[in-house]
């Protein structure tokens, strides 16, 4: 379906995970994910690829500085240590180029454990409460906290949400050679509620947002919109 869609329009994806994780999710052992899309935006576009070629990237650690970062990490680890959860695993903070990903249960949790934690989190609001605690502790750092997926939330500078990737598309129209202007940018996401990691780009006036429940729902909408 991707190839049929790509023959009609330019396609891309944006996500908070790094390229390695997105390769696991979208690519195969013989096909690199950057060859499947015209635009690939790992880490909300802080790392970016156009037609397989890497574009300029931005660093979270350079932005926040080492001392403030250490204060942030220290608070997060102490907070998680004091949480009374049914289980805990490993990798509670994952450092990425453009953000950090925080998981109260730990990113090493199995698929079964992730599913169980997601239901537990819906009832107890563990991630929601932790985000509020971070906002209270660090009101002046200028950070955004975005809950996404089953077990974690992202932490990044304000404005570095998924809307960050749009600047790469806007830059296409300013090229001196072969400029491209995208008059309509469709976005499909399942975490489009306020506080979800799709909310900002879903609401952005530069996009036409579509709230979906999963891959099947997305494919249904794509077939209707682009007659494929």
Coordinates of C-alpha atoms in Angstrom, one line a residue:
X1 CA 0.0 0.0 0.0
X2 CA 2.9 2.4 0.7
X3 CA 4.2 2.1 -2.8
X4 CA 0.7 2.8 -4.3
X5 CA 0.3 5.8 -2.0
X6 CA 3.9 7.0 -2.8
X7 CA 3.1 7.0 -6.5
X8 CA 0.4 9.6 -5.9
X9 CA 1.8 11.8 -3.1
X10 CA 4.9 12.4 -1.1
X11 CA 4.8 10.4 2.1
X12 CA 6.7 10.6 5.4
X13 CA 6.4 9.7 9.1
X14 CA 7.3 11.4 12.3
X15 CA 7.9 9.8 15.7
X16 CA 9.6 10.3 19.0
X17 CA 11.8 7.2 18.8
X18 CA 15.3 7.2 17.3
X19 CA 16.1 5.8 13.8
X20 CA 17.2 2.4 15.2
X21 CA 13.9 1.8 16.9
X22 CA 11.9 3.0 13.8
X23 CA 13.9 0.7 11.6
X24 CA 12.8 -2.2 13.9
X25 CA 9.2 -1.0 13.7
X26 CA 8.9 -0.1 10.0
X27 CA 11.8 -1.6 8.1
X28 CA 13.1 -5.1 7.5
X29 CA 16.5 -6.8 7.6
X30 CA 16.9 -6.1 3.8
X31 CA 15.0 -2.8 3.4
X32 CA 16.0 0.3 5.3
X33 CA 13.1 2.4 6.5
X34 CA 14.5 5.6 4.9
X35 CA 14.0 4.0 1.5
X36 CA 10.3 3.4 2.1
X37 CA 9.4 7.1 2.6
X38 CA 10.2 10.4 1.0
X39 CA 10.7 12.0 4.4
X40 CA 11.7 10.3 7.7
X41 CA 11.6 12.2 10.9
X42 CA 13.0 10.3 13.9
X43 CA 12.9 12.1 17.3
X44 CA 10.2 14.5 16.0
X45 CA 12.4 15.6 13.2
X46 CA 15.4 16.6 15.2
X47 CA 17.0 13.9 13.1
X48 CA 15.7 14.0 9.6
X49 CA 16.1 12.3 6.2
X50 CA 15.0 13.3 2.7
X51 CA 15.1 10.6 0.1
X52 CA 17.5 8.6 2.3
X53 CA 19.9 11.5 2.8
X54 CA 20.4 12.9 6.3
X55 CA 19.5 16.6 7.0
X56 CA 20.8 18.9 9.7
X57 CA 20.1 17.6 13.3
X58 CA 19.7 19.3 16.6
X59 CA 20.9 18.2 20.1
X60 CA 19.0 18.2 23.3
X61 CA 22.1 18.1 25.5
X62 CA 23.6 21.1 23.8
X63 CA 20.4 23.0 24.4
X64 CA 19.8 22.2 28.1
X65 CA 23.5 22.0 29.3
X66 CA 25.1 19.3 31.4
X67 CA 24.4 20.8 34.8
X68 CA 20.6 21.2 34.3
X69 CA 20.5 17.8 32.6
X70 CA 22.0 16.2 35.7
X71 CA 19.5 17.9 38.0
X72 CA 16.7 16.7 35.8
X73 CA 17.9 13.1 35.7
X74 CA 18.6 13.0 39.4
X75 CA 15.0 14.0 40.2
X76 CA 13.5 11.5 37.7
X77 CA 15.5 8.6 39.1
X78 CA 14.7 9.4 42.7
X79 CA 11.0 9.8 41.8
X80 CA 10.9 6.4 40.0
X81 CA 12.8 4.8 42.9
X82 CA 10.0 5.8 45.3
X83 CA 7.2 4.6 43.0
X84 CA 5.4 1.5 44.2
X85 CA 4.7 -0.4 41.0
X86 CA 3.7 -4.0 40.5
X87 CA 7.0 -4.6 38.6
X88 CA 10.0 -2.6 37.5
X89 CA 12.5 -3.5 34.8
X90 CA 15.5 -1.6 33.4
X91 CA 16.3 1.5 31.3
X92 CA 14.1 4.1 33.0
X93 CA 15.7 7.0 31.0
X94 CA 16.6 6.6 27.4
X95 CA 18.9 9.4 26.2
X96 CA 18.2 10.4 22.6
X97 CA 19.7 13.1 20.3
X98 CA 16.7 15.5 20.6
X99 CA 15.0 14.4 23.9
X100 CA 14.9 11.9 26.7
X101 CA 12.3 9.2 27.1
X102 CA 11.2 8.4 30.6
X103 CA 9.6 5.1 31.6
X104 CA 8.4 4.4 35.1
X105 CA 8.4 0.6 34.5
X106 CA 11.5 0.6 32.4
X107 CA 11.9 0.2 28.6
X108 CA 13.2 -3.4 29.1
X109 CA 9.7 -4.6 30.0
X110 CA 8.4 -7.5 27.8
X111 CA 5.4 -7.1 25.5
X112 CA 3.2 -8.7 28.1
X113 CA 4.5 -6.5 30.8
X114 CA 4.0 -3.4 28.7
X115 CA 0.4 -4.4 28.0
X116 CA -0.3 -4.9 31.7
X117 CA 1.4 -1.7 32.7
X118 CA -0.6 0.3 30.1
X119 CA -3.8 -0.8 31.7
X120 CA -2.4 -0.1 35.2
X121 CA -1.3 3.4 34.1
X122 CA -4.8 4.2 32.7
X123 CA -6.3 3.4 36.1
X124 CA -3.6 4.9 38.4
X125 CA -2.3 7.8 36.2
X126 CA 1.3 7.1 37.0
X127 CA 2.7 8.9 34.0
X128 CA 0.3 11.8 34.3
X129 CA 1.2 12.4 38.0
X130 CA 4.9 12.2 37.2
X131 CA 4.6 14.8 34.5
X132 CA 2.9 17.1 36.9
X133 CA 5.6 16.6 39.5
X134 CA 8.3 17.5 36.9
X135 CA 6.4 20.6 35.8
X136 CA 6.3 21.7 39.4
X137 CA 9.9 20.9 40.1
X138 CA 11.3 22.5 36.9
X139 CA 9.0 25.4 36.0
X140 CA 11.7 27.5 34.3
X141 CA 13.5 24.9 32.1
X142 CA 11.1 25.4 29.2
X143 CA 10.4 21.7 28.7
X144 CA 7.5 19.9 27.2
X145 CA 6.3 16.5 28.6
X146 CA 4.4 14.3 26.1
X147 CA 2.8 11.0 27.0
X148 CA 2.9 8.5 24.2
X149 CA 2.9 4.8 23.6
X150 CA 2.3 2.3 26.4
X151 CA 4.9 2.8 29.0
X152 CA 6.7 6.1 28.7
X153 CA 6.7 9.9 28.0
X154 CA 9.1 12.2 26.1
X155 CA 10.8 15.2 27.6
X156 CA 12.1 17.9 25.2
X157 CA 12.3 21.7 24.8
X158 CA 9.1 23.6 24.1
X159 CA 8.5 23.7 20.3
X160 CA 10.4 20.5 19.8
X161 CA 7.3 18.4 19.6
X162 CA 6.2 16.7 16.3
X163 CA 5.5 20.1 14.8
X164 CA 9.3 20.5 14.6
X165 CA 9.4 18.3 11.5
X166 CA 7.3 20.8 9.6
X167 CA 10.2 23.2 9.3
X168 CA 11.9 20.7 7.0
X169 CA 8.9 20.6 4.7
X170 CA 8.7 24.4 4.7
X171 CA 12.4 24.6 3.8
X172 CA 11.6 22.7 0.6
X173 CA 9.7 25.7 -0.8
X174 CA 12.7 28.0 -0.2
X175 CA 15.3 26.0 -2.2
X176 CA 16.9 27.8 -5.1
X177 CA 16.7 24.6 -7.2
X178 CA 13.6 22.5 -7.7
X179 CA 11.6 24.0 -4.8
X180 CA 8.5 22.1 -3.6
X181 CA 5.5 23.7 -1.9
X182 CA 3.3 21.3 0.1
X183 CA -0.1 23.0 0.0
X184 CA -1.8 20.3 2.1
X185 CA -0.1 18.2 4.7
X186 CA -2.2 15.3 6.1
X187 CA -1.3 14.0 9.5
X188 CA -2.6 10.7 11.0
X189 CA -2.2 9.9 14.7
X190 CA -3.8 8.1 17.6
X191 CA -2.6 10.2 20.5
X192 CA -4.3 13.4 19.4
X193 CA -5.8 14.3 22.7
X194 CA -4.3 17.2 24.8
X195 CA -1.2 15.8 26.5
X196 CA -0.7 13.1 23.8
X197 CA 2.3 13.2 21.7
X198 CA 0.3 13.8 18.5
X199 CA -1.7 16.7 19.9
X200 CA 0.4 19.7 18.8
X201 CA 0.9 18.6 15.1
X202 CA -2.7 17.4 14.9
X203 CA -3.9 20.9 16.0
X204 CA -1.3 22.8 14.0
X205 CA -2.9 25.1 11.3
X206 CA -0.3 23.9 8.8
X207 CA -1.7 20.3 8.9
X208 CA -5.0 18.6 8.2
X209 CA -5.2 16.3 11.2
X210 CA -6.9 12.9 11.2
X211 CA -7.4 11.0 14.5
X212 CA -7.1 7.3 14.0
X213 CA -7.4 4.2 16.2
X214 CA -4.7 2.1 14.6
X215 CA -3.0 1.0 11.3
X216 CA -6.3 -0.5 9.8
X217 CA -8.1 2.7 10.5
X218 CA -5.3 4.7 8.9
X219 CA -5.3 2.5 5.8
X220 CA -9.1 2.9 5.5
X221 CA -8.8 6.7 5.5
X222 CA -5.9 6.7 3.0
X223 CA -7.9 4.6 0.6
X224 CA -10.9 7.0 0.9
X225 CA -8.7 10.2 0.6
X226 CA -6.4 9.1 -2.2
X227 CA -8.5 6.5 -4.0
X228 CA -5.9 3.7 -3.9

